[in-house]
Coordinates of N, CA and C in Angstrom, one line a residue:
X192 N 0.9 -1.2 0.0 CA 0.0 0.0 0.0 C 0.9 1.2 0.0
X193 N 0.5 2.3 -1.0 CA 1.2 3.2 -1.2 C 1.3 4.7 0.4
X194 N 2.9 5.4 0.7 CA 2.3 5.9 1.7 C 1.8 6.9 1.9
X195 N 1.7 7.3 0.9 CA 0.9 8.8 0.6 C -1.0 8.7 1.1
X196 N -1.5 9.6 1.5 CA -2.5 9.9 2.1 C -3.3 9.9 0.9
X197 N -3.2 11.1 -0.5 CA -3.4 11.1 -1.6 C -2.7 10.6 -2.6
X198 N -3.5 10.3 -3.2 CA -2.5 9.4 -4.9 C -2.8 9.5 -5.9
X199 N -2.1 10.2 -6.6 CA -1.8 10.1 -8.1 C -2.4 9.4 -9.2
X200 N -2.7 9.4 -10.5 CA -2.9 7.9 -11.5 C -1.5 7.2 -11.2
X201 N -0.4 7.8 -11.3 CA 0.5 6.9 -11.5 C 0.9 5.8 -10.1
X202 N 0.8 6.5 -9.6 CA 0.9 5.8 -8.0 C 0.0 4.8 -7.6
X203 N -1.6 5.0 -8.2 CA -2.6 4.1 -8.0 C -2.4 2.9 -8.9
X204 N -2.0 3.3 -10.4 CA -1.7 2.9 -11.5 C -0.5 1.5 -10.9
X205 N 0.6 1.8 -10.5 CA 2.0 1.2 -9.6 C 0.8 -0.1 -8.8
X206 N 0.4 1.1 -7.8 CA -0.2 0.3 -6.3 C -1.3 -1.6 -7.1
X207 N -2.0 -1.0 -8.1 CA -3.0 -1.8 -9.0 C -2.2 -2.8 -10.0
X208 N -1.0 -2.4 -10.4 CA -0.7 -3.0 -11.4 C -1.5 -3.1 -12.8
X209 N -1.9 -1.8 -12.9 CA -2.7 -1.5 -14.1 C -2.0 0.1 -14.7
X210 N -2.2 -0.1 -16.0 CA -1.9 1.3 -16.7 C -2.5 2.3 -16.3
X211 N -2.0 3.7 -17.0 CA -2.2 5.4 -16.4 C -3.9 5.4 -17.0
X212 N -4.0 4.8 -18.6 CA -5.5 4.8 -18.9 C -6.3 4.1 -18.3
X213 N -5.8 2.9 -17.8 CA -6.4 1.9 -17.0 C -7.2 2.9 -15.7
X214 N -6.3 3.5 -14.9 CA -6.8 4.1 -13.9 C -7.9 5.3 -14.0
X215 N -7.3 5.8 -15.3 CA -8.3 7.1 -15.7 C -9.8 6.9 -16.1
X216 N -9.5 5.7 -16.9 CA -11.8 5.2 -17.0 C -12.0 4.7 -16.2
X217 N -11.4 3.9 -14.8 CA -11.8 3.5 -14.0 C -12.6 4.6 -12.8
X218 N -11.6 6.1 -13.2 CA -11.7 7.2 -12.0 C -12.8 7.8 -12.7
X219 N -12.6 7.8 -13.9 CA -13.8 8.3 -15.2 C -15.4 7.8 -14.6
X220 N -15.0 6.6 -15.1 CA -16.5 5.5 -14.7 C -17.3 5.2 -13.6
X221 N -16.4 5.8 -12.2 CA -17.0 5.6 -10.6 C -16.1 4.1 -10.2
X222 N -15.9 3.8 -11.0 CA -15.4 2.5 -10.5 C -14.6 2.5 -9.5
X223 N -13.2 3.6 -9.1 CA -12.2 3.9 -8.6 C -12.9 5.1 -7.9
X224 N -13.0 5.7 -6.5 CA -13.6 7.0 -6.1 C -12.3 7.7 -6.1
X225 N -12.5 8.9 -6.7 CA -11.9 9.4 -6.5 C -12.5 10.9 -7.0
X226 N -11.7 12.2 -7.5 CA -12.2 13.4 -7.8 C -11.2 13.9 -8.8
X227 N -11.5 14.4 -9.5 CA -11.1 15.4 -10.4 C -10.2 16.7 -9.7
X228 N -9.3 17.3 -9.8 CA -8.7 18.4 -9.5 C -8.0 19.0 -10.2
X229 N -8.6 20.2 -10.9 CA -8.5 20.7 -12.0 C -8.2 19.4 -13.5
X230 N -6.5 19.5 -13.6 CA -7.0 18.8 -15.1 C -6.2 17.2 -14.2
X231 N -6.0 17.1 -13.0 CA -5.5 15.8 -12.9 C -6.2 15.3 -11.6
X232 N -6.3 13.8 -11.7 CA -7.3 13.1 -10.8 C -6.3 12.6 -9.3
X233 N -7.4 12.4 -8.5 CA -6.3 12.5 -7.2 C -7.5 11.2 -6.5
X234 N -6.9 10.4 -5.9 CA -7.6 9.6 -4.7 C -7.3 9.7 -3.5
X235 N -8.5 9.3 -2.5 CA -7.5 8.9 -0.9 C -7.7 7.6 -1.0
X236 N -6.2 7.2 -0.3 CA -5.5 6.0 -0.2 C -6.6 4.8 0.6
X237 N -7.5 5.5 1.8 CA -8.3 4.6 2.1 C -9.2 4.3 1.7
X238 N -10.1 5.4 0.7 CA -11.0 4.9 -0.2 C -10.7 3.6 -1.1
X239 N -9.9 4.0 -1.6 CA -8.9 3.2 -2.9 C -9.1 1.7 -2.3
X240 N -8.6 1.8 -1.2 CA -8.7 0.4 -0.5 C -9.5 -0.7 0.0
X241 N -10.8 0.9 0.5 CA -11.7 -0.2 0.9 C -12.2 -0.6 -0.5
X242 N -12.5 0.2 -1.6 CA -13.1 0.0 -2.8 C -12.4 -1.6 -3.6
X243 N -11.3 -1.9 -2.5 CA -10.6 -2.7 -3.5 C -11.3 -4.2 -2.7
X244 N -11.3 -4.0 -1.2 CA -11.2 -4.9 -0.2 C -13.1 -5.5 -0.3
X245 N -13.7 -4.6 -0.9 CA -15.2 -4.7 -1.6 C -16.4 -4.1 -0.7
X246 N -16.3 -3.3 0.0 CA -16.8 -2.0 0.6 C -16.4 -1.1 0.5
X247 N -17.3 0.0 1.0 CA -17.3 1.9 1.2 C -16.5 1.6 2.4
X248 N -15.6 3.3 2.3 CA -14.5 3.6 3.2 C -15.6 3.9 4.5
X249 N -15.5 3.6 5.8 CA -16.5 4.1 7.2 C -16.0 5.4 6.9
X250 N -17.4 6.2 7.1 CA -17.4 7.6 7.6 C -16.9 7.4 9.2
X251 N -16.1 8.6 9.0 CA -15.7 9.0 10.6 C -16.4 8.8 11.6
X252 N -16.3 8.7 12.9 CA -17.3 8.8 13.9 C -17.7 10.0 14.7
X253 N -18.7 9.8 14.8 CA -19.1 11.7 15.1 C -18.5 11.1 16.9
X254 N -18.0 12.4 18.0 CA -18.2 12.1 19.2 C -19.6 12.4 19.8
X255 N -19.5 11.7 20.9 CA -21.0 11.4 21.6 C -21.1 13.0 21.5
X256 N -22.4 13.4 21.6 CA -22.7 14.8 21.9 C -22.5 15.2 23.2
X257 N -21.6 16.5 23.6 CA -21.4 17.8 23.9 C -20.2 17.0 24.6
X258 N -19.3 16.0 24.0 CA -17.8 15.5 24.3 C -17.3 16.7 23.2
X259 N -15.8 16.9 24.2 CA -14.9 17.5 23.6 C -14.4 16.9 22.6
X260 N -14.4 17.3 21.4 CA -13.3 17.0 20.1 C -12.0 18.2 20.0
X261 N -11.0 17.9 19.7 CA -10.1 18.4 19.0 C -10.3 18.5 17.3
X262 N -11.2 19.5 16.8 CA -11.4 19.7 15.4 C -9.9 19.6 14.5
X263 N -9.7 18.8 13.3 CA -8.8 19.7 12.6 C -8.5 20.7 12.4
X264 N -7.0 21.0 12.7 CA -7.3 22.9 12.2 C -7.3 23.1 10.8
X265 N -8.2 24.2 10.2 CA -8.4 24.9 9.3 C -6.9 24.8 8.3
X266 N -7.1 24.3 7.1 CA -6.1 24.3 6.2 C -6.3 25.5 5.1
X267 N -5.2 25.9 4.8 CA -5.2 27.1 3.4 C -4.9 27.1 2.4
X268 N -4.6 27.6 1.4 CA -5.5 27.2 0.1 C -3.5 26.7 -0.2
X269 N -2.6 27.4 0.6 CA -1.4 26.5 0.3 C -1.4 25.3 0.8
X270 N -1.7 25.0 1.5 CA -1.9 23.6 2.5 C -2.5 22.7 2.1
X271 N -3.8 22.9 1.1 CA -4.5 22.1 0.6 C -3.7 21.5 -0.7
X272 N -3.6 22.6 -1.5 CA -2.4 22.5 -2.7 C -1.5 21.4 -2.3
X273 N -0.6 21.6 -1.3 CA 0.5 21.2 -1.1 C -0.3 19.5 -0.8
X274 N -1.2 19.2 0.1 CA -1.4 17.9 0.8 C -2.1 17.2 -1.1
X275 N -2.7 18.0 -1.7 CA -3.4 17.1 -2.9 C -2.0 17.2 -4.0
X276 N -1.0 17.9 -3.9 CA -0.2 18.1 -5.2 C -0.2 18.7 -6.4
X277 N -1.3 20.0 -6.2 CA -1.8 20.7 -7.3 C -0.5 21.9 -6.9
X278 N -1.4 22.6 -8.2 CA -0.9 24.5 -8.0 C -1.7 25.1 -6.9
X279 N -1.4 25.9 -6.5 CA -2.2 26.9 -5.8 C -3.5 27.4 -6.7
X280 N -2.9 27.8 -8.0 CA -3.7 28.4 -9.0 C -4.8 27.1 -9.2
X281 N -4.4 26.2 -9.7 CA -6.0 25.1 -9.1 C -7.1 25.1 -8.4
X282 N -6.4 25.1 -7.5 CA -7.2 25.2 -6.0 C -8.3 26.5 -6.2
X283 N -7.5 27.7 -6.5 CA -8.6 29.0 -6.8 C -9.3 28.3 -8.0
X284 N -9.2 28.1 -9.1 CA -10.2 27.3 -10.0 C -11.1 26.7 -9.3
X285 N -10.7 25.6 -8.8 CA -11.6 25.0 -8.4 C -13.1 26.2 -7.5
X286 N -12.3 26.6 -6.6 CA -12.8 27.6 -5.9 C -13.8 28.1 -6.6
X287 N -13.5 29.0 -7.5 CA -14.6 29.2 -8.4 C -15.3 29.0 -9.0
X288 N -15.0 27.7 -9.5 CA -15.9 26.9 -10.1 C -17.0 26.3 -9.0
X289 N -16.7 26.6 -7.9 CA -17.6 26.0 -6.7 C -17.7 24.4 -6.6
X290 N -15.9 24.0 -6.7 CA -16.4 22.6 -7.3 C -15.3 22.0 -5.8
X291 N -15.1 22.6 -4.9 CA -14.4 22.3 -4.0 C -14.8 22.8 -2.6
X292 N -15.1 22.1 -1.3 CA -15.6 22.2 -0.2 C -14.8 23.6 0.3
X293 N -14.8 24.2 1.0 CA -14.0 25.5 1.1 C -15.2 26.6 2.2
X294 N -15.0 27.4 3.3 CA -15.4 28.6 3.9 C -14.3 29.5 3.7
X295 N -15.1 30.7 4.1 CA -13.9 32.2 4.1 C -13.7 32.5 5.6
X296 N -13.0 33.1 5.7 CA -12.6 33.4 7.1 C -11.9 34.6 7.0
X297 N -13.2 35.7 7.5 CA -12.8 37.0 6.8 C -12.3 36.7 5.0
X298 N -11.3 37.4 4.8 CA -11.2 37.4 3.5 C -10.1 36.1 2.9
X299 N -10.0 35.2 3.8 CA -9.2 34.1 3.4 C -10.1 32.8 2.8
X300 N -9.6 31.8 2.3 CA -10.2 30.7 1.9 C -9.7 29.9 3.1
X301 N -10.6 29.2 3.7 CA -10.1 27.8 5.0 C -10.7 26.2 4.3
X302 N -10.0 25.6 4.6 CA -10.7 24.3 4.3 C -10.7 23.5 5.3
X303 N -12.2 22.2 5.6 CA -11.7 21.3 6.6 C -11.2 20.0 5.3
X304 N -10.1 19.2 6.6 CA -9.7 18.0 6.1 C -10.5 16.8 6.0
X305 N -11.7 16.9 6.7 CA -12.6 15.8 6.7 C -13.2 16.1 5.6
X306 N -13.9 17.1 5.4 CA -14.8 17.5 4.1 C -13.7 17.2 3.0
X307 N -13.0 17.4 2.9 CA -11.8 17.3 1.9 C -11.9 15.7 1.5
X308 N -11.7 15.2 2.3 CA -11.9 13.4 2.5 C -13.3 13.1 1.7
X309 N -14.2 13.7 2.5 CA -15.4 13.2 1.7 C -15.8 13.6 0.7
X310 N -15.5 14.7 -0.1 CA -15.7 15.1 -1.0 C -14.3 14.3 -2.5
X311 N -13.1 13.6 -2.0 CA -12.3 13.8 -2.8 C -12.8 11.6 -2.8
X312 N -13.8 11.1 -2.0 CA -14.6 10.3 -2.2 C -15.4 10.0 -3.6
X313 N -15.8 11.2 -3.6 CA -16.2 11.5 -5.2 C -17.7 11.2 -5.4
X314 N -18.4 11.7 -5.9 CA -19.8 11.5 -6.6 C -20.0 10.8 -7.9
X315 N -19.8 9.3 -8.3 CA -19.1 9.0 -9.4 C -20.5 9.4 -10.4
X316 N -21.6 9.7 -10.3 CA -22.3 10.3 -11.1 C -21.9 11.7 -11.4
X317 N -21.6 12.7 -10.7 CA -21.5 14.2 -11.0 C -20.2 14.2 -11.9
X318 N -19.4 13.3 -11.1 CA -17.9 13.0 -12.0 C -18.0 12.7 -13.7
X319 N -18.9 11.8 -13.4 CA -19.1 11.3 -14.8 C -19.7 12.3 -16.0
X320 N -20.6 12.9 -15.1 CA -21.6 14.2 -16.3 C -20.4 15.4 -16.6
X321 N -19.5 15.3 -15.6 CA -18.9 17.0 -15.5 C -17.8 16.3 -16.9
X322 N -17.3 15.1 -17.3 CA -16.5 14.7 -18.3 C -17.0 14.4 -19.5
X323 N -18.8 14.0 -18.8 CA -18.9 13.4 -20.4 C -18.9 14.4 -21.7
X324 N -18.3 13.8 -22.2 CA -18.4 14.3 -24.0 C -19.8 14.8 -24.4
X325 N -20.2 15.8 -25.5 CA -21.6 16.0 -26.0 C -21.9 15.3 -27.2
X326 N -22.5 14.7 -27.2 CA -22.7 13.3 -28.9 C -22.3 14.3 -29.8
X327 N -22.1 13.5 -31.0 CA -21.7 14.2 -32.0 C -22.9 14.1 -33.0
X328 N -22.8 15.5 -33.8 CA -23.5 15.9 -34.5 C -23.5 15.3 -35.8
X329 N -24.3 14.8 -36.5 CA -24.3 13.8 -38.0 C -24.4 14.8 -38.8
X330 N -24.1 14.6 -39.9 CA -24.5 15.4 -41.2 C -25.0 14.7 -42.4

């Protein structure tokens, strides 16, 4: 198992013993959960796994109510970058495109790491419409 938190095609690709296209219609098709980030696909390593092992990854456990948690702290739009492997300039993409979990804080972007998790889970239907092709037109 690879030790990265997030993974690559090529790394998933390695981990599977399957090719870079291999991984990409699989990430394409829902088959593999994963998410789109900007123009390159990104997974978490425990999705990947449980998906492989033949169940959904457990959602986290909420604590009993009014126990103290230690929340994650708030990550920034470098921190996110840096933990997924994009640009910074991605990340604002994405931002804008409203296609990434994200609050402001005052005038900054914050992100949490769990939303991040669940969202980089993927929707393999939204995934799939936001790529598919438009038929082609006959003449």
């Amino acid at each position: 198992m690879p030790s990265e938190e997030i993974l690559t095609v090529p790394e998933v690709a390695e981990w599977l013993g399957l090719g870079d296209n291999s991984i990409r219609n699989r990430a394409r098709s829902g088959a593999l959960p994963s998410r789109r980030v900007g123009a390159e696909w990104r997974f978490a390593r425990e999705h990947v796994a449980a998906r492989l092992a033949g169940h959904e990854a457990a959602a986290p456990e909420s604590p009993m109510p009014g126990a103290f948690s230690y929340p994650d702290p708030p990550m920034t739009v470098q921190d996110v970058a840096a933990w997924l492997r994009v640009g910074a300039n991605t990340i604002y993409e994405e931002l804008a495109g409203e296609r990434i979990p994200a609050f402001k804080e005052r005038n900054q972007w914050r992100f949490s790491r769990g939303a991040l998790l669940e969202w980089l889970h993927g929707d393999p239907e939204a995934e799939a419409t936001r790529f598919r092709r438009p038929p082609r037109r006959r003449t």
